[in-house]
Amino acid sequence: MNVTLDCIPCYIKQTLNTLAQTELPEEKMREIIHQTLPLFPGLDPQGTPAENSTIILRKVNELLGIEDPFHSAKKESNELALKLLPQLKERIDQSDDPLFMALKIAVAGNIIDMGILKDFDVEGSIQEAMVKDFARDDYASFVQRLKEAREILILGDNSGEIAFDRLLAEQLSESGIKITYAVKDQPILNDATMEDAAHVGMTGMTEQIRVISNGSGFLGTILKDCSEEFMQAFKKADLVISKGQANYESLEAFGKEDRRLYFLLRAKCEIVAKNLGAHLGEMVFCCS
């Protein structure tokens, strides 16, 4: 998915949301914003929004002198999600279709996005996910392909949300499928890293579920920047569940040729929604 002119305000919004994690005076924040603006003309118009956003955000972190401005906020979102897990696990166990319920809960967690949404209502998102259908729903084809799958790769997205993904990984592994869950190698916005995976108890769970770093610090999944370990897992997977908007932005074109990819996300911007054939805020589970 290529950038459009409408992506430019989003770069600035992500910058503002990053600066909001600090206690800098407004004058210093304005100075940092001005120092990032000269990067804009050099952004690749044929690149993806995820790639271009990363270039701006890395500069912001460099100017702040902070490796992970969202560190405290990420811990808080993980704690919030962990408190909800017992009741969500109960919903899955009591559902007529536990896997479908696990997917719904996982996509409900996709509301936790501090780069795009400064304020979010996790419990409200869960309630909405329970009563609303996917705007695009390829669950039937996924279930059919699941019958022959031995290994699944899940591409993680945000902190907090990763706790809900844990429930999905557990549900998938119950049928004997090996699950590999990939997180970011370096902090970027509130994307999940190995520290977040450990925080929510995803590391060392069972032999059926392993967590790896993708070797990259980019938003989304930029395959050319990923590690050999990740690429081996990507190539070996029978199915790939791509969580969140940035992963969709970076893999949508690839997914048109590689039918192993299923995108699970909430459309949080008009451009992505239009590209998906959905409305703003709607949830999708689709093969590109």
CSV table of C-alpha atoms in Angstrom, one decimal:
chain,number,residue,atom,x,y,z
A,1,MET,CA,0.0,0.0,0.0
A,2,ASN,CA,1.6,3.3,-1.1
A,3,VAL,CA,1.5,6.6,0.6
A,4,THR,CA,-0.8,9.4,-0.3
A,5,LEU,CA,-0.8,13.1,0.5
A,6,ASP,CA,-3.2,12.4,3.3
A,7,CYS,CA,-0.5,10.4,5.1
A,8,ILE,CA,1.5,13.6,5.8
A,9,PRO,CA,-0.8,14.9,8.6
A,10,CYS,CA,-0.6,11.4,10.1
A,11,TYR,CA,3.2,11.6,10.4
A,12,ILE,CA,2.8,14.9,12.3
A,13,LYS,CA,0.1,13.4,14.5
A,14,GLN,CA,2.3,10.5,15.4
A,15,THR,CA,5.1,12.9,16.2
A,16,LEU,CA,2.7,14.9,18.5
A,17,ASN,CA,1.6,11.7,20.2
A,18,THR,CA,5.2,10.7,20.8
A,19,LEU,CA,6.0,14.2,22.2
A,20,ALA,CA,3.0,13.9,24.5
A,21,GLN,CA,4.7,11.0,26.3
A,22,THR,CA,7.3,13.4,27.6
A,23,GLU,CA,7.1,16.4,29.9
A,24,LEU,CA,8.9,18.8,27.5
A,25,PRO,CA,7.7,22.4,27.4
A,26,GLU,CA,5.7,23.3,24.3
A,27,GLU,CA,8.5,25.5,23.0
A,28,LYS,CA,10.9,22.5,22.9
A,29,MET,CA,8.2,20.3,21.3
A,30,ARG,CA,7.7,22.9,18.6
A,31,GLU,CA,11.4,22.9,18.0
A,32,ILE,CA,11.5,19.2,17.5
A,33,ILE,CA,8.6,19.3,15.1
A,34,HIS,CA,10.4,22.0,13.0
A,35,GLN,CA,13.5,19.8,12.9
A,36,THR,CA,11.6,16.8,11.5
A,37,LEU,CA,9.9,18.8,8.7
A,38,PRO,CA,13.0,18.9,6.4
A,39,LEU,CA,12.8,15.1,6.2
A,40,PHE,CA,9.4,15.2,4.5
A,41,PRO,CA,10.6,16.1,1.0
A,42,GLY,CA,12.9,13.1,1.1
A,43,LEU,CA,10.3,10.5,1.9
A,44,ASP,CA,9.7,7.9,-0.8
A,45,PRO,CA,6.4,8.7,-2.5
A,46,GLN,CA,6.4,5.0,-3.7
A,47,GLY,CA,7.1,3.7,-0.2
A,48,THR,CA,4.5,2.5,2.4
A,49,PRO,CA,3.1,4.7,5.2
A,50,ALA,CA,4.8,2.4,7.7
A,51,GLU,CA,8.2,2.9,6.2
A,52,ASN,CA,7.9,6.7,6.0
A,53,SER,CA,6.4,7.0,9.5
A,54,THR,CA,9.4,5.1,10.9
A,55,ILE,CA,11.9,7.5,9.3
A,56,ILE,CA,10.1,10.5,11.0
A,57,LEU,CA,9.7,8.8,14.3
A,58,ARG,CA,13.3,7.6,14.5
A,59,LYS,CA,14.4,11.2,14.1
A,60,VAL,CA,11.9,12.3,16.8
A,61,ASN,CA,13.4,9.7,19.2
A,62,GLU,CA,16.9,10.8,18.3
A,63,LEU,CA,16.1,14.5,19.0
A,64,LEU,CA,14.4,13.5,22.3
A,65,GLY,CA,17.4,11.4,23.3
A,66,ILE,CA,15.0,8.7,24.4
A,67,GLU,CA,15.0,5.2,22.9
A,68,ASP,CA,11.4,4.4,23.9
A,69,PRO,CA,9.2,7.4,24.7
A,70,PHE,CA,6.2,5.0,25.1
A,71,HIS,CA,7.9,2.7,27.6
A,72,SER,CA,5.7,3.6,30.6
A,73,ALA,CA,2.5,3.8,28.5
A,74,LYS,CA,3.2,0.3,27.0
A,75,LYS,CA,3.5,-1.2,30.5
A,76,GLU,CA,0.2,0.4,31.5
A,77,SER,CA,-1.6,-0.9,28.4
A,78,ASN,CA,-0.2,-4.4,29.1
A,79,GLU,CA,-1.4,-4.3,32.7
A,80,LEU,CA,-4.8,-3.1,31.6
A,81,ALA,CA,-5.1,-6.0,29.1
A,82,LEU,CA,-3.9,-8.6,31.6
A,83,LYS,CA,-6.7,-7.6,34.0
A,84,LEU,CA,-9.2,-8.4,31.3
A,85,LEU,CA,-7.8,-11.8,30.3
A,86,PRO,CA,-9.7,-14.0,32.8
A,87,GLN,CA,-13.1,-12.8,31.6
A,88,LEU,CA,-12.1,-12.9,28.0
A,89,LYS,CA,-10.7,-16.4,28.3
A,90,GLU,CA,-14.1,-17.4,29.8
A,91,ARG,CA,-15.9,-15.9,26.8
A,92,ILE,CA,-13.8,-18.0,24.5
A,93,ASP,CA,-14.3,-21.2,26.5
A,94,GLN,CA,-18.1,-20.7,26.6
A,95,SER,CA,-18.4,-19.7,22.9
A,96,ASP,CA,-19.9,-22.0,20.3
A,97,ASP,CA,-16.9,-21.2,18.1
A,98,PRO,CA,-13.9,-20.5,20.4
A,99,LEU,CA,-11.5,-19.8,17.5
A,100,PHE,CA,-13.8,-17.2,16.0
A,101,MET,CA,-14.3,-15.6,19.4
A,102,ALA,CA,-10.5,-15.5,19.9
A,103,LEU,CA,-10.1,-13.7,16.6
A,104,LYS,CA,-12.8,-11.2,17.6
A,105,ILE,CA,-11.1,-10.5,20.9
A,106,ALA,CA,-7.7,-10.2,19.2
A,107,VAL,CA,-9.0,-7.6,16.8
A,108,ALA,CA,-10.8,-5.7,19.6
A,109,GLY,CA,-7.3,-5.2,21.1
A,110,ASN,CA,-6.2,-3.5,17.9
A,111,ILE,CA,-7.9,-0.3,19.3
A,112,ILE,CA,-4.8,0.1,21.5
A,113,ASP,CA,-2.8,2.4,19.1
A,114,MET,CA,-1.1,5.3,20.7
A,115,GLY,CA,0.4,6.5,17.4
A,116,ILE,CA,-3.0,7.1,15.8
A,117,LEU,CA,-5.5,7.2,18.6
A,118,LYS,CA,-4.5,9.3,21.6
A,119,ASP,CA,-7.6,8.0,23.6
A,120,PHE,CA,-9.0,4.6,23.2
A,121,ASP,CA,-11.7,2.5,25.0
A,122,VAL,CA,-10.5,-1.1,25.2
A,123,GLU,CA,-13.6,-2.5,27.0
A,124,GLY,CA,-15.9,-0.6,24.6
A,125,SER,CA,-14.0,-2.1,21.7
A,126,ILE,CA,-14.5,-5.5,23.1
A,127,GLN,CA,-18.2,-5.0,23.5
A,128,GLU,CA,-18.4,-3.7,19.9
A,129,ALA,CA,-16.5,-6.7,18.6
A,130,MET,CA,-18.9,-9.1,20.3
A,131,VAL,CA,-21.9,-7.7,18.5
A,132,LYS,CA,-20.6,-6.5,15.1
A,133,ASP,CA,-19.6,-8.6,12.2
A,134,PHE,CA,-16.3,-8.3,10.3
A,135,ALA,CA,-16.8,-5.9,7.4
A,136,ARG,CA,-14.8,-8.4,5.3
A,137,ASP,CA,-14.9,-11.9,6.6
A,138,ASP,CA,-12.7,-14.7,5.2
A,139,TYR,CA,-13.0,-16.9,8.3
A,140,ALA,CA,-14.6,-19.8,6.3
A,141,SER,CA,-11.6,-20.1,4.0
A,142,PHE,CA,-9.2,-19.7,6.9
A,143,VAL,CA,-10.9,-22.6,8.7
A,144,GLN,CA,-10.6,-24.8,5.6
A,145,ARG,CA,-6.9,-24.0,5.2
A,146,LEU,CA,-6.4,-24.5,8.9
A,147,LYS,CA,-7.2,-28.2,8.5
A,148,GLU,CA,-3.9,-28.8,6.6
A,149,ALA,CA,-1.8,-26.3,8.5
A,150,ARG,CA,1.0,-27.3,10.8
A,151,GLU,CA,2.7,-24.0,11.5
A,152,ILE,CA,1.2,-20.5,11.8
A,153,LEU,CA,3.1,-17.2,12.0
A,154,ILE,CA,1.3,-14.3,13.8
A,155,LEU,CA,2.7,-10.8,13.2
A,156,GLY,CA,2.2,-8.9,16.3
A,157,ASP,CA,1.3,-5.2,16.5
A,158,ASN,CA,0.9,-3.2,19.7
A,159,SER,CA,1.6,-3.6,23.4
A,160,GLY,CA,-1.6,-4.3,25.4
A,161,GLU,CA,-3.1,-5.9,22.3
A,162,ILE,CA,-0.4,-8.6,22.6
A,163,ALA,CA,-2.1,-10.0,25.7
A,164,PHE,CA,-5.3,-10.6,23.6
A,165,ASP,CA,-3.1,-12.2,20.9
A,166,ARG,CA,-1.9,-14.6,23.5
A,167,LEU,CA,-5.4,-16.0,23.8
A,168,LEU,CA,-5.5,-16.4,20.0
A,169,ALA,CA,-2.2,-18.2,20.0
A,170,GLU,CA,-3.4,-20.5,22.8
A,171,GLN,CA,-6.6,-21.3,20.9
A,172,LEU,CA,-4.8,-22.1,17.7
A,173,SER,CA,-2.2,-24.3,19.4
A,174,GLU,CA,-4.8,-26.4,21.0
A,175,SER,CA,-5.3,-28.2,17.7
A,176,GLY,CA,-1.7,-29.2,17.6
A,177,ILE,CA,-0.5,-26.4,15.4
A,178,LYS,CA,2.9,-24.8,16.1
A,179,ILE,CA,2.6,-21.0,16.6
A,180,THR,CA,5.4,-18.5,16.0
A,181,TYR,CA,4.6,-15.0,17.3
A,182,ALA,CA,6.8,-12.1,16.0
A,183,VAL,CA,7.5,-8.9,17.8
A,184,LYS,CA,9.6,-5.8,16.9
A,185,ASP,CA,13.3,-5.9,17.6
A,186,GLN,CA,13.5,-2.2,18.7
A,187,PRO,CA,10.9,0.2,20.2
A,188,ILE,CA,8.8,2.1,17.7
A,189,LEU,CA,5.7,3.9,18.9
A,190,ASN,CA,3.8,1.5,21.2
A,191,ASP,CA,4.6,-1.6,19.1
A,192,ALA,CA,5.2,-4.8,21.0
A,193,THR,CA,8.7,-6.0,21.7
A,194,MET,CA,10.1,-9.0,23.5
A,195,GLU,CA,9.8,-7.1,26.7
A,196,ASP,CA,6.0,-6.8,26.2
A,197,ALA,CA,5.8,-10.5,25.2
A,198,ALA,CA,7.4,-11.4,28.5
A,199,HIS,CA,5.2,-9.0,30.4
A,200,VAL,CA,2.0,-10.6,29.2
A,201,GLY,CA,3.3,-14.1,29.8
A,202,MET,CA,3.6,-15.1,26.2
A,203,THR,CA,7.3,-16.2,26.3
A,204,GLY,CA,8.0,-19.7,27.6
A,205,MET,CA,4.3,-20.7,27.6
A,206,THR,CA,4.4,-24.1,25.8
A,207,GLU,CA,6.5,-25.9,23.3
A,208,GLN,CA,3.8,-25.2,20.8
A,209,ILE,CA,4.2,-21.4,21.0
A,210,ARG,CA,7.4,-19.5,20.5
A,211,VAL,CA,8.1,-15.8,20.4
A,212,ILE,CA,10.8,-14.3,18.1
A,213,SER,CA,12.0,-10.9,17.2
A,214,ASN,CA,11.5,-10.0,13.5
A,215,GLY,CA,14.9,-8.3,13.6
A,216,SER,CA,13.5,-4.9,12.6
A,217,GLY,CA,12.6,-1.7,14.2
A,218,PHE,CA,10.2,-0.5,11.4
A,219,LEU,CA,6.5,-0.1,11.9
A,220,GLY,CA,4.7,-2.9,10.1
A,221,THR,CA,6.7,-5.8,8.6
A,222,ILE,CA,9.3,-4.6,6.1
A,223,LEU,CA,10.6,-7.9,4.8
A,224,LYS,CA,13.9,-6.6,3.4
A,225,ASP,CA,14.8,-5.3,6.9
A,226,CYS,CA,13.9,-8.5,8.8
A,227,SER,CA,16.3,-11.1,10.3
A,228,GLU,CA,17.1,-14.4,8.7
A,229,GLU,CA,15.4,-16.2,11.7
A,230,PHE,CA,12.2,-14.3,11.0
A,231,MET,CA,12.4,-14.9,7.2
A,232,GLN,CA,12.8,-18.6,7.8
A,233,ALA,CA,9.7,-18.6,10.0
A,234,PHE,CA,7.8,-16.5,7.4
A,235,LYS,CA,8.7,-18.9,4.5
A,236,LYS,CA,8.0,-22.0,6.6
A,237,ALA,CA,4.5,-20.9,7.8
A,238,ASP,CA,1.5,-22.5,6.3
A,239,LEU,CA,-0.6,-19.5,7.3
A,240,VAL,CA,0.3,-16.0,8.4
A,241,ILE,CA,-2.0,-13.8,10.5
A,242,SER,CA,-1.0,-10.2,10.1
A,243,LYS,CA,-2.2,-8.0,13.0
A,244,GLY,CA,-2.9,-4.3,12.7
A,245,GLN,CA,-2.8,-1.5,10.3
A,246,ALA,CA,0.9,-1.0,9.8
A,247,ASN,CA,1.4,-4.7,8.9
A,248,TYR,CA,-1.4,-4.3,6.4
A,249,GLU,CA,0.2,-1.2,4.9
A,250,SER,CA,3.5,-3.0,4.5
A,251,LEU,CA,2.3,-6.4,3.3
A,252,GLU,CA,-1.0,-5.7,1.4
A,253,ALA,CA,0.7,-5.8,-2.0
A,254,PHE,CA,2.7,-9.0,-1.1
A,255,GLY,CA,-0.5,-10.6,0.1
A,256,LYS,CA,-2.2,-10.3,-3.3
A,257,GLU,CA,0.3,-12.9,-4.5
A,258,ASP,CA,0.9,-14.9,-1.3
A,259,ARG,CA,-2.5,-16.3,-0.3
A,260,ARG,CA,-1.2,-17.5,3.0
A,261,LEU,CA,-1.6,-14.0,4.5
A,262,TYR,CA,-4.7,-13.1,6.5
A,263,PHE,CA,-5.1,-9.6,7.7
A,264,LEU,CA,-6.8,-9.0,11.1
A,265,LEU,CA,-7.3,-5.3,12.0
A,266,ARG,CA,-9.5,-2.4,12.7
A,267,ALA,CA,-9.4,0.3,10.0
A,268,LYS,CA,-8.2,3.4,11.8
A,269,CYS,CA,-7.8,5.8,8.9
A,270,GLU,CA,-9.8,6.6,5.9
A,271,ILE,CA,-7.1,5.6,3.4
A,272,VAL,CA,-6.7,2.1,4.9
A,273,ALA,CA,-10.5,1.7,5.2
A,274,LYS,CA,-10.9,2.6,1.5
A,275,ASN,CA,-8.1,0.3,0.4
A,276,LEU,CA,-9.8,-2.5,2.4
A,277,GLY,CA,-13.3,-1.8,1.0
A,278,ALA,CA,-14.5,-1.0,4.5
A,279,HIS,CA,-15.6,2.0,6.5
A,280,LEU,CA,-13.6,3.8,9.1
A,281,GLY,CA,-13.5,1.9,12.4
A,282,GLU,CA,-14.7,-1.4,10.9
A,283,MET,CA,-13.0,-4.7,11.7
A,284,VAL,CA,-11.8,-7.0,9.0
A,285,PHE,CA,-10.4,-10.6,8.8
A,286,CYS,CA,-9.5,-11.0,5.2
A,287,CYS,CA,-7.1,-12.5,2.7
A,288,SER,CA,-5.9,-9.6,0.6
